[in-house]
mmCIF file of C-alpha atoms in Angstrom:
data_model
loop_
_atom_site.group_PDB
_atom_site.id
_atom_site.type_symbol
_atom_site.label_atom_id
_atom_site.label_comp_id
_atom_site.label_asym_id
_atom_site.label_seq_id
_atom_site.Cartn_x
_atom_site.Cartn_y
_atom_site.Cartn_z
ATOM 1 C CA MET A 5 112.643 -7.245 24.122
ATOM 2 C CA ASN A 6 108.934 -7.789 22.747
ATOM 3 C CA ASN A 7 108.228 -7.122 19.157
ATOM 4 C CA PHE A 8 104.668 -6.573 18.396
ATOM 5 C CA GLU A 9 104.258 -9.976 16.702
ATOM 6 C CA GLU A 10 105.391 -11.539 20.330
ATOM 7 C CA LEU A 11 103.025 -9.358 22.111
ATOM 8 C CA GLN A 12 100.092 -10.409 19.449
ATOM 9 C CA ASN A 13 100.709 -14.006 19.749
ATOM 10 C CA LYS A 14 100.446 -13.527 23.866
ATOM 11 C CA TRP A 15 97.382 -11.729 23.349
ATOM 12 C CA GLN A 16 95.691 -14.315 21.280
ATOM 13 C CA ASN A 17 96.823 -16.899 23.464
ATOM 14 C CA GLN A 18 95.442 -15.877 26.767
ATOM 15 C CA SER A 19 93.511 -18.635 28.943
ATOM 16 C CA GLY A 20 90.619 -18.840 30.677
ATOM 17 C CA MET A 21 88.698 -17.253 27.947
ATOM 18 C CA SER A 22 86.524 -19.674 26.512
ATOM 19 C CA ALA A 23 82.953 -20.211 26.345
ATOM 20 C CA THR A 24 80.807 -22.192 28.707
ATOM 21 C CA ASP A 25 77.393 -23.683 28.674
ATOM 22 C CA ASN A 26 76.842 -22.380 32.177
ATOM 23 C CA GLY A 27 77.807 -19.135 31.062
ATOM 24 C CA PHE A 28 75.226 -19.383 28.007
ATOM 25 C CA GLU A 29 72.689 -20.328 30.295
ATOM 26 C CA ALA A 30 73.428 -17.497 32.570
ATOM 27 C CA LEU A 31 73.346 -15.328 29.556
ATOM 28 C CA LEU A 32 69.780 -16.854 28.156
ATOM 29 C CA LYS A 33 68.545 -15.991 31.467
ATOM 30 C CA SER A 34 69.734 -12.160 31.411
ATOM 31 C CA VAL A 35 68.093 -11.773 27.964
ATOM 32 C CA LYS A 36 64.890 -13.290 28.940
ATOM 33 C CA SER A 37 64.525 -11.177 32.032
ATOM 34 C CA ILE A 38 65.309 -8.215 30.497
ATOM 35 C CA GLU A 39 62.555 -8.914 27.877
ATOM 36 C CA ASN A 40 60.234 -9.535 30.653
ATOM 37 C CA LYS A 41 60.990 -6.501 32.844
ATOM 38 C CA GLN A 42 60.342 -4.563 29.697
ATOM 39 C CA LYS A 43 56.949 -6.070 29.398
ATOM 40 C CA THR A 44 56.374 -5.464 33.277
ATOM 41 C CA GLY A 45 57.505 -1.680 32.999
ATOM 42 C CA ASN A 46 55.150 -1.189 30.198
ATOM 43 C CA ILE A 47 52.287 -2.720 32.131
ATOM 44 C CA VAL A 48 53.217 -0.380 35.237
ATOM 45 C CA LEU A 49 53.038 2.696 32.710
ATOM 46 C CA THR A 50 49.711 2.096 31.576
ATOM 47 C CA ILE A 51 48.382 1.426 35.118
ATOM 48 C CA THR A 52 50.120 4.646 36.257
ATOM 49 C CA ILE A 53 48.549 6.398 33.061
ATOM 50 C CA LEU A 54 45.310 5.139 34.050
ATOM 51 C CA ILE A 55 45.508 6.089 37.613
ATOM 52 C CA LEU A 56 46.380 9.597 36.951
ATOM 53 C CA LEU A 57 43.896 10.153 34.227
ATOM 54 C CA SER A 58 41.254 8.775 36.626
ATOM 55 C CA PHE A 59 42.506 11.184 39.696
ATOM 56 C CA LEU A 60 42.143 14.208 37.164
ATOM 57 C CA ILE A 61 38.597 13.273 36.103
ATOM 58 C CA TYR A 62 37.963 12.941 39.752
ATOM 59 C CA VAL A 63 39.255 16.168 40.799
ATOM 60 C CA SER A 64 38.038 17.977 37.767
ATOM 61 C CA GLY A 65 34.601 18.098 39.826
ATOM 62 C CA TYR A 66 35.922 20.421 42.428
ATOM 63 C CA ASN A 67 34.921 23.948 42.208
ATOM 64 C CA SER A 68 37.701 25.335 44.046
ATOM 65 C CA ASN A 69 40.176 27.275 41.063
ATOM 66 C CA THR A 70 42.979 27.084 43.422
ATOM 67 C CA PHE A 71 42.818 23.542 44.083
ATOM 68 C CA LEU A 72 42.880 22.885 40.148
ATOM 69 C CA LEU A 73 45.823 25.337 39.629
ATOM 70 C CA GLY A 74 47.817 23.733 42.238
ATOM 71 C CA ILE A 75 47.215 19.959 41.393
ATOM 72 C CA GLY A 76 47.146 20.799 37.515
ATOM 73 C CA LEU A 77 50.422 22.207 38.070
ATOM 74 C CA MET A 78 51.819 19.452 40.143
ATOM 75 C CA VAL A 79 50.455 16.599 37.842
ATOM 76 C CA GLY A 80 51.380 18.688 34.523
ATOM 77 C CA SER A 81 55.065 18.798 35.491
ATOM 78 C CA LEU A 82 55.216 15.321 36.474
ATOM 79 C CA VAL A 83 53.644 14.276 33.140
ATOM 80 C CA VAL A 84 55.727 16.409 31.308
ATOM 81 C CA ARG A 85 58.645 14.899 33.045
ATOM 82 C CA ILE A 86 57.897 11.425 32.396
ATOM 83 C CA ALA A 87 57.223 12.077 28.646
ATOM 84 C CA ILE A 88 60.417 13.275 28.087
ATOM 85 C CA GLU A 89 62.116 10.661 30.339
ATOM 86 C CA LEU A 90 60.276 7.991 27.878
ATOM 87 C CA TYR A 91 61.018 10.011 24.804
ATOM 88 C CA SER A 92 64.741 9.822 25.988
ATOM 89 C CA LEU A 93 64.737 6.130 26.919
ATOM 90 C CA LYS A 94 63.060 5.436 23.352
ATOM 91 C CA LYS A 95 65.917 7.652 21.709
ATOM 92 C CA LEU A 96 68.630 5.857 23.613
ATOM 93 C CA ARG A 97 66.940 2.577 22.872
ATOM 94 C CA SER A 98 66.942 3.533 19.098
ATOM 95 C CA ILE A 99 70.864 3.846 19.041
ATOM 96 C CA ASN A 100 72.145 1.620 16.624
ATOM 97 C CA PHE A 101 75.347 -0.290 18.452
ATOM 98 C CA SER A 102 76.063 -2.141 15.011
ATOM 99 C CA LYS A 103 76.827 0.735 13.655
ATOM 100 C CA ASP A 104 80.862 1.658 12.902
ATOM 101 C CA SER A 105 81.940 3.178 15.810
ATOM 102 C CA ASN A 106 82.695 6.525 14.462
ATOM 103 C CA THR A 107 78.625 6.823 13.442
ATOM 104 C CA PHE A 108 77.704 5.483 16.918
ATOM 105 C CA LYS A 109 79.897 7.966 18.839
ATOM 106 C CA SER A 110 78.240 10.770 17.201
ATOM 107 C CA ASP A 111 74.936 9.145 17.770
ATOM 108 C CA LEU A 112 75.599 8.699 21.560
ATOM 109 C CA THR A 113 77.232 12.632 21.698
ATOM 110 C CA ASN A 114 73.638 13.545 19.957
ATOM 111 C CA TYR A 115 72.045 11.942 22.930
ATOM 112 C CA TYR A 116 73.662 13.311 25.578
ATOM 113 C CA SER A 117 73.454 16.874 23.870
ATOM 114 C CA PHE A 118 69.759 16.479 23.813
ATOM 115 C CA ARG A 119 69.675 15.236 27.465
ATOM 116 C CA LYS A 120 71.689 18.336 28.639
ATOM 117 C CA TYR A 121 68.923 20.503 27.361
ATOM 118 C CA THR A 122 66.545 18.431 29.339
ATOM 119 C CA HIS A 123 69.035 18.801 32.483
ATOM 120 C CA TYR A 124 69.399 22.667 32.237
ATOM 121 C CA LEU A 125 65.763 23.543 30.873
ATOM 122 C CA ILE A 126 63.110 21.195 31.104
ATOM 123 C CA THR A 127 64.301 19.604 34.575
ATOM 124 C CA PRO A 128 64.282 22.473 36.684
ATOM 125 C CA LEU A 129 61.491 24.261 35.322
ATOM 126 C CA ALA A 130 59.665 20.860 35.857
ATOM 127 C CA LEU A 131 60.914 21.022 39.759
ATOM 128 C CA VAL A 132 59.718 24.573 40.195
ATOM 129 C CA THR A 133 56.545 24.114 38.610
ATOM 130 C CA TYR A 134 55.921 21.061 40.854
ATOM 131 C CA ALA A 135 56.889 23.311 44.030
ATOM 132 C CA ILE A 136 54.800 26.281 42.947
ATOM 133 C CA GLY A 137 52.070 23.854 42.590
ATOM 134 C CA PHE A 138 52.549 22.439 45.894
ATOM 135 C CA VAL A 139 52.924 25.828 47.944
ATOM 136 C CA ILE A 140 49.571 26.963 46.008
ATOM 137 C CA LEU A 141 47.802 23.655 47.473
ATOM 138 C CA LEU A 142 49.386 24.109 51.065
ATOM 139 C CA PRO A 143 46.626 26.818 52.493
ATOM 140 C CA GLN A 144 43.963 24.309 51.366
ATOM 141 C CA PHE A 145 45.523 21.666 52.927
ATOM 142 C CA LYS A 146 46.148 23.496 56.545
ATOM 143 C CA ALA A 147 42.406 24.258 56.189
ATOM 144 C CA THR A 148 41.142 20.904 55.378
ATOM 145 C CA LEU A 149 43.575 18.700 57.240
ATOM 146 C CA SER A 150 44.455 18.268 60.905
ATOM 147 C CA HIS A 151 47.567 20.081 62.318
ATOM 148 C CA GLY A 152 49.775 16.759 62.446
ATOM 149 C CA PHE A 153 48.757 15.646 59.117
ATOM 150 C CA TYR A 154 49.598 18.834 57.716
ATOM 151 C CA LEU A 155 53.269 19.079 58.951
ATOM 152 C CA TYR A 156 53.727 15.370 57.905
ATOM 153 C CA ILE A 157 52.698 16.121 54.333
ATOM 154 C CA LEU A 158 54.795 19.559 54.472
ATOM 155 C CA PHE A 159 57.933 17.753 55.784
ATOM 156 C CA SER A 160 57.573 14.741 53.407
ATOM 157 C CA ALA A 161 57.160 16.654 50.643
ATOM 158 C CA ILE A 162 60.299 18.919 51.383
ATOM 159 C CA VAL A 163 62.341 15.323 52.069
ATOM 160 C CA PHE A 164 61.159 13.983 48.843
ATOM 161 C CA LEU A 165 62.020 17.152 46.845
ATOM 162 C CA LEU A 166 65.834 17.013 48.172
ATOM 163 C CA ILE A 167 66.101 13.324 47.798
ATOM 164 C CA PHE A 168 64.773 13.832 44.261
ATOM 165 C CA CYS A 169 67.180 16.637 43.773
ATOM 166 C CA VAL A 170 70.243 14.775 44.970
ATOM 167 C CA PHE A 171 69.289 11.975 42.514
ATOM 168 C CA ILE A 172 68.816 13.874 39.614
ATOM 169 C CA TYR A 173 71.656 15.806 40.361
ATOM 170 C CA LYS A 174 73.882 12.415 40.354
ATOM 171 C CA GLN A 175 72.153 11.292 36.870
ATOM 172 C CA ILE A 176 72.788 14.813 35.367
ATOM 173 C CA LYS A 177 76.772 14.743 36.976
ATOM 174 C CA ASN A 178 77.311 11.198 35.523
ATOM 175 C CA GLU A 179 75.615 12.164 31.949
ATOM 176 C CA LEU A 180 77.588 15.538 31.451
ATOM 177 C CA SER A 181 80.826 13.412 32.511
ATOM 178 C CA LYS A 182 80.040 10.924 29.616
ATOM 179 C CA LEU A 183 79.223 13.746 26.927
ATOM 180 C CA LYS A 184 82.617 15.696 27.987
ATOM 181 C CA GLN A 185 84.161 12.376 27.280
ATOM 182 C CA LEU A 186 82.803 11.567 24.291
ATOM 183 C CA GLN A 187 83.778 14.888 22.739
ATOM 184 C CA VAL A 188 87.364 14.508 24.060
ATOM 185 C CA GLN A 189 89.382 14.586 20.654
ATOM 186 C CA ASP A 190 90.802 10.826 20.014
ATOM 187 C CA MET B 27 62.444 -19.021 18.519
ATOM 188 C CA ALA B 28 64.446 -22.324 19.079
ATOM 189 C CA SER B 29 66.115 -21.438 15.740
ATOM 190 C CA LYS B 30 67.240 -18.199 17.112
ATOM 191 C CA GLU B 31 68.391 -19.808 20.212
ATOM 192 C CA ASN B 32 70.460 -22.260 18.292
ATOM 193 C CA THR B 33 72.003 -19.491 16.217
ATOM 194 C CA TYR B 34 72.608 -17.426 19.026
ATOM 195 C CA LYS B 35 74.277 -20.327 21.015
ATOM 196 C CA ASN B 36 76.796 -20.989 17.793
ATOM 197 C CA ILE B 37 77.316 -17.332 17.778
ATOM 198 C CA TYR B 38 77.966 -17.047 21.598
ATOM 199 C CA LYS B 39 80.254 -20.475 21.323
ATOM 200 C CA GLU B 40 82.494 -18.983 18.436
ATOM 201 C CA ASN B 41 82.884 -15.428 19.520
ATOM 202 C CA TYR B 42 83.017 -15.454 23.023
ATOM 203 C CA ALA B 43 86.865 -15.599 23.640
ATOM 204 C CA LYS B 44 87.497 -12.893 21.119
ATOM 205 C CA VAL B 45 84.860 -10.533 22.674
ATOM 206 C CA MET B 46 85.990 -11.186 26.172
ATOM 207 C CA ARG B 47 89.660 -10.491 25.208
ATOM 208 C CA LEU B 48 88.707 -7.115 23.973
ATOM 209 C CA CYS B 49 86.674 -6.409 26.900
ATOM 210 C CA MET B 50 89.611 -7.487 29.218
ATOM 211 C CA GLY B 51 91.740 -4.592 26.786
ATOM 212 C CA TYR B 52 89.079 -2.283 27.541
ATOM 213 C CA THR B 53 89.050 -2.997 31.659
ATOM 214 C CA VAL B 54 92.758 -3.274 32.094
ATOM 215 C CA GLY B 55 92.604 -6.963 33.027
ATOM 216 C CA ASP B 56 89.427 -6.454 35.077
ATOM 217 C CA GLU B 57 87.875 -9.908 34.813
ATOM 218 C CA ALA B 58 84.649 -9.086 36.308
ATOM 219 C CA LEU B 59 84.236 -6.281 34.736
ATOM 220 C CA ALA B 60 84.774 -7.673 31.277
ATOM 221 C CA LYS B 61 82.749 -10.329 32.030
ATOM 222 C CA ASP B 62 79.954 -7.843 32.583
ATOM 223 C CA LEU B 63 81.018 -6.098 29.503
ATOM 224 C CA ALA B 64 81.070 -9.313 27.317
ATOM 225 C CA GLN B 65 77.388 -10.258 28.829
ATOM 226 C CA GLU B 66 76.301 -6.656 27.796
ATOM 227 C CA THR B 67 77.635 -7.225 24.258
ATOM 228 C CA PHE B 68 75.788 -10.345 23.777
ATOM 229 C CA ILE B 69 72.738 -9.174 25.082
ATOM 230 C CA LYS B 70 72.858 -6.611 22.178
ATOM 231 C CA VAL B 71 73.534 -9.091 19.845
ATOM 232 C CA TRP B 72 70.407 -10.833 20.905
ATOM 233 C CA GLN B 73 68.476 -7.687 20.780
ATOM 234 C CA ASN B 74 69.635 -7.096 17.194
ATOM 235 C CA LEU B 75 69.912 -10.647 15.553
ATOM 236 C CA ASP B 76 66.825 -10.369 13.450
ATOM 237 C CA GLY B 77 68.058 -7.040 12.059
ATOM 238 C CA PHE B 78 71.359 -8.587 10.787
ATOM 239 C CA ARG B 79 71.666 -8.742 7.055
ATOM 240 C CA ASN B 80 74.973 -10.211 6.680
ATOM 241 C CA GLU B 81 76.192 -6.936 4.632
ATOM 242 C CA SER B 82 79.631 -7.076 6.723
ATOM 243 C CA GLY B 83 80.484 -10.889 8.072
ATOM 244 C CA ILE B 84 79.069 -11.815 11.447
ATOM 245 C CA GLY B 85 82.513 -11.387 12.952
ATOM 246 C CA THR B 86 82.742 -7.602 11.872
ATOM 247 C CA TRP B 87 79.375 -6.919 13.239
ATOM 248 C CA ILE B 88 80.051 -8.732 16.744
ATOM 249 C CA TYR B 89 83.247 -6.694 16.867
ATOM 250 C CA ARG B 90 81.140 -3.536 15.856
ATOM 251 C CA ILE B 91 78.469 -4.037 18.748
ATOM 252 C CA CYS B 92 81.348 -5.058 21.337
ATOM 253 C CA VAL B 93 83.547 -1.895 20.797
ATOM 254 C CA ASN B 94 80.631 0.239 21.139
ATOM 255 C CA THR B 95 79.698 -1.376 24.036
ATOM 256 C CA CYS B 96 82.503 -0.996 25.349
ATOM 257 C CA LEU B 97 83.049 3.058 24.297
ATOM 258 C CA ALA B 98 79.600 3.610 25.956
ATOM 259 C CA GLU B 99 79.904 1.911 29.326
ATOM 260 C CA ILE B 100 83.647 2.006 30.218
ATOM 261 C CA ARG B 101 83.944 5.963 30.071
ATOM 262 C CA LYS B 102 83.379 6.586 33.828
ATOM 263 C CA GLN B 103 86.520 4.230 34.176
ATOM 264 C CA ARG B 104 88.728 6.304 32.478
ATOM 265 C CA LYS B 105 91.500 7.803 34.437
ATOM 266 C CA LYS B 106 92.628 11.421 34.459
ATOM 267 C CA ASP B 107 95.993 10.654 33.228
ATOM 268 C CA ARG B 108 94.667 8.718 29.845
ATOM 269 C CA ASN B 109 95.883 11.052 27.359
ATOM 270 C CA LEU B 110 99.980 11.361 28.674
ATOM 271 C CA SER B 111 102.155 10.265 25.958
ATOM 272 C CA LEU B 112 102.989 6.721 25.964
ATOM 273 C CA ASP B 113 106.448 7.534 25.326
ATOM 274 C CA ASN B 114 106.804 9.282 28.847
ATOM 275 C CA ILE B 115 105.204 6.466 30.777
ATOM 276 C CA GLN B 116 107.246 3.853 32.967
ATOM 277 C CA VAL B 117 104.990 0.724 33.492
ATOM 278 C CA SER B 118 104.624 -0.692 36.800
ATOM 279 C CA ASP B 119 102.530 -4.030 37.188
ATOM 280 C CA SER B 120 102.983 -4.088 41.219
ATOM 281 C CA ASP B 121 99.484 -3.137 41.700
ATOM 282 C CA GLU B 122 98.097 -5.800 39.221
ATOM 283 C CA ASN B 123 97.197 -9.538 39.868
ATOM 284 C CA PRO B 124 100.261 -11.047 39.703
ATOM 285 C CA ASN B 125 99.048 -14.670 40.419
ATOM 286 C CA GLU B 126 97.179 -15.239 37.515
ATOM 287 C CA LYS B 127 98.615 -12.821 34.410
ATOM 288 C CA GLU B 128 102.057 -12.939 33.007
ATOM 289 C CA ASP B 129 104.438 -9.802 33.683
ATOM 290 C CA MET B 130 104.397 -9.076 29.934
ATOM 291 C CA LEU B 131 100.645 -9.588 29.524
ATOM 292 C CA VAL B 132 99.864 -7.408 32.569
ATOM 293 C CA GLN B 133 102.215 -4.636 31.298
ATOM 294 C CA LEU B 134 100.380 -4.942 28.116
ATOM 295 C CA TYR B 135 97.174 -4.001 29.746
ATOM 296 C CA SER B 136 98.787 -1.223 31.079
ATOM 297 C CA CYS B 137 100.142 0.149 27.993
ATOM 298 C CA ILE B 138 96.648 -0.074 26.313
ATOM 299 C CA ASP B 139 95.258 1.765 28.939
ATOM 300 C CA LYS B 140 97.198 4.791 28.412
ATOM 301 C CA LEU B 141 95.660 4.927 24.995
ATOM 302 C CA SER B 142 92.533 7.493 23.939
ATOM 303 C CA SER B 143 89.144 4.944 23.551
ATOM 304 C CA ILE B 144 89.521 5.079 19.811
ATOM 305 C CA ASN B 145 92.858 4.170 19.617
ATOM 306 C CA LYS B 146 92.443 1.782 21.891
ATOM 307 C CA ALA B 147 90.065 -0.149 19.884
ATOM 308 C CA ILE B 148 91.947 0.063 17.063
ATOM 309 C CA ILE B 149 95.158 -1.524 18.606
ATOM 310 C CA LEU B 150 92.994 -4.374 20.311
ATOM 311 C CA LEU B 151 91.618 -4.948 16.758
ATOM 312 C CA GLU B 152 95.078 -5.431 15.410
ATOM 313 C CA LEU B 153 95.924 -7.687 18.470
ATOM 314 C CA GLU B 154 93.455 -9.969 17.250
ATOM 315 C CA GLY B 155 94.779 -10.177 13.772
ATOM 316 C CA LEU B 156 92.102 -8.627 12.101
ATOM 317 C CA PRO B 157 92.861 -7.081 8.264
ATOM 318 C CA GLN B 158 93.361 -3.270 8.576
ATOM 319 C CA LEU B 159 90.291 -2.876 6.019
ATOM 320 C CA GLU B 160 88.122 -4.799 8.446
ATOM 321 C CA ILE B 161 89.286 -2.427 11.214
ATOM 322 C CA SER B 162 88.414 0.438 9.048
ATOM 323 C CA GLU B 163 84.791 -0.569 8.544
ATOM 324 C CA ILE B 164 84.487 -1.482 12.404
ATOM 325 C CA MET B 165 85.771 2.009 13.439
ATOM 326 C CA GLY B 166 84.528 3.985 10.540
ATOM 327 C CA ILE B 167 87.680 5.365 9.690
ATOM 328 C CA LYS B 168 89.223 5.615 6.209
ATOM 329 C CA HIS B 169 91.498 2.905 5.568
ATOM 330 C CA GLU B 170 94.961 4.855 4.926
ATOM 331 C CA ALA B 171 94.387 6.532 8.413
ATOM 332 C CA ILE B 172 93.966 3.294 9.840
ATOM 333 C CA ARG B 173 97.220 2.341 8.825
ATOM 334 C CA THR B 174 98.792 5.251 9.996
ATOM 335 C CA ARG B 175 97.614 5.180 13.373
ATOM 336 C CA VAL B 176 98.395 1.748 13.726
ATOM 337 C CA HIS B 177 101.716 1.886 12.884
ATOM 338 C CA ARG B 178 101.997 4.571 15.150
ATOM 339 C CA ILE B 179 100.232 3.018 17.866
ATOM 340 C CA LYS B 180 102.226 -0.505 17.463
ATOM 341 C CA GLN B 181 105.534 1.605 17.918
ATOM 342 C CA GLN B 182 104.407 3.336 20.872
ATOM 343 C CA LEU B 183 102.911 -0.011 22.628
ATOM 344 C CA THR B 184 105.974 -1.911 21.768
ATOM 345 C CA LYS B 185 108.235 0.941 23.315
ATOM 346 C CA CYS B 186 106.015 1.128 26.633
ATOM 347 C CA VAL B 187 105.764 -2.603 27.014
ATOM 348 C CA ASN B 188 109.339 -2.949 26.992
ATOM 349 C CA ASN B 189 109.981 0.313 29.500
ATOM 350 C CA GLU B 190 111.623 2.358 26.498
#
């Protein structure tokens, strides 16, 4: 027969839980690595934006409205999706883990509710817009590229879109499951 | 930076064991997973250390970060039968790791695992011996409500561990 005090005593005297110097060194390494990754991420993002801007300036010289519409829809949908993803990341990072659990849980629920809106509205819209842009460009690709390269672009785009859809589906499923569990009454 | 690192090292050394115990409670005694969660907790401690204003004690502050990290990260580990009443549960430790854990502790982990995430946090803090007022501050639940909950969960947990 174990009463609660015995359980408590056993709990507090669990072995193998002490801090070690090696453990701290490994932790410090992780902390520094995360800080470096954030810096690298910002550099990569800046370069991507510069490349996209240069590309848009470059293609704006084309006289074909169809081409500009197609490329505009594709790049535009990507930019909107990336912007929303970055905003989400900022929102997630701003959640304060040192608040009391009740407030934290409510903040986390709000975040995942916002993500639900993104997943059900923005993501499908961005995907459809991207696909429409690509379809608009197809006749131009067919007219200007070799048959082999045209087929390569066509099939690689389909494969990319399928892989992307699976990736997004998994992310949506994971986040919606988190939201569902957060909303379970305790 | 060196001063921040020294403060951080002291915080780590003084709080690692209690953070690790709490994480072990959340992971049903899975040491590898608990170490990951403890690491995640201390990474957040580092990231928020500059903003710590000593309004609550450092211990309370770390417990908050730890409980919230576990709440945010462990949800996918939850099992379907988590909401069952403890009174109806027979505990078996046959599939746990008997070489390293004493039977009672293994049973305790299993019984804690049957609780909802918030009740789990409350009882883990109670097992740590924290005053209920501090638990109330960590959880953001009124002191009176914590007192009632702790009383109920304690009874359920003791029954469950004793296979009653």
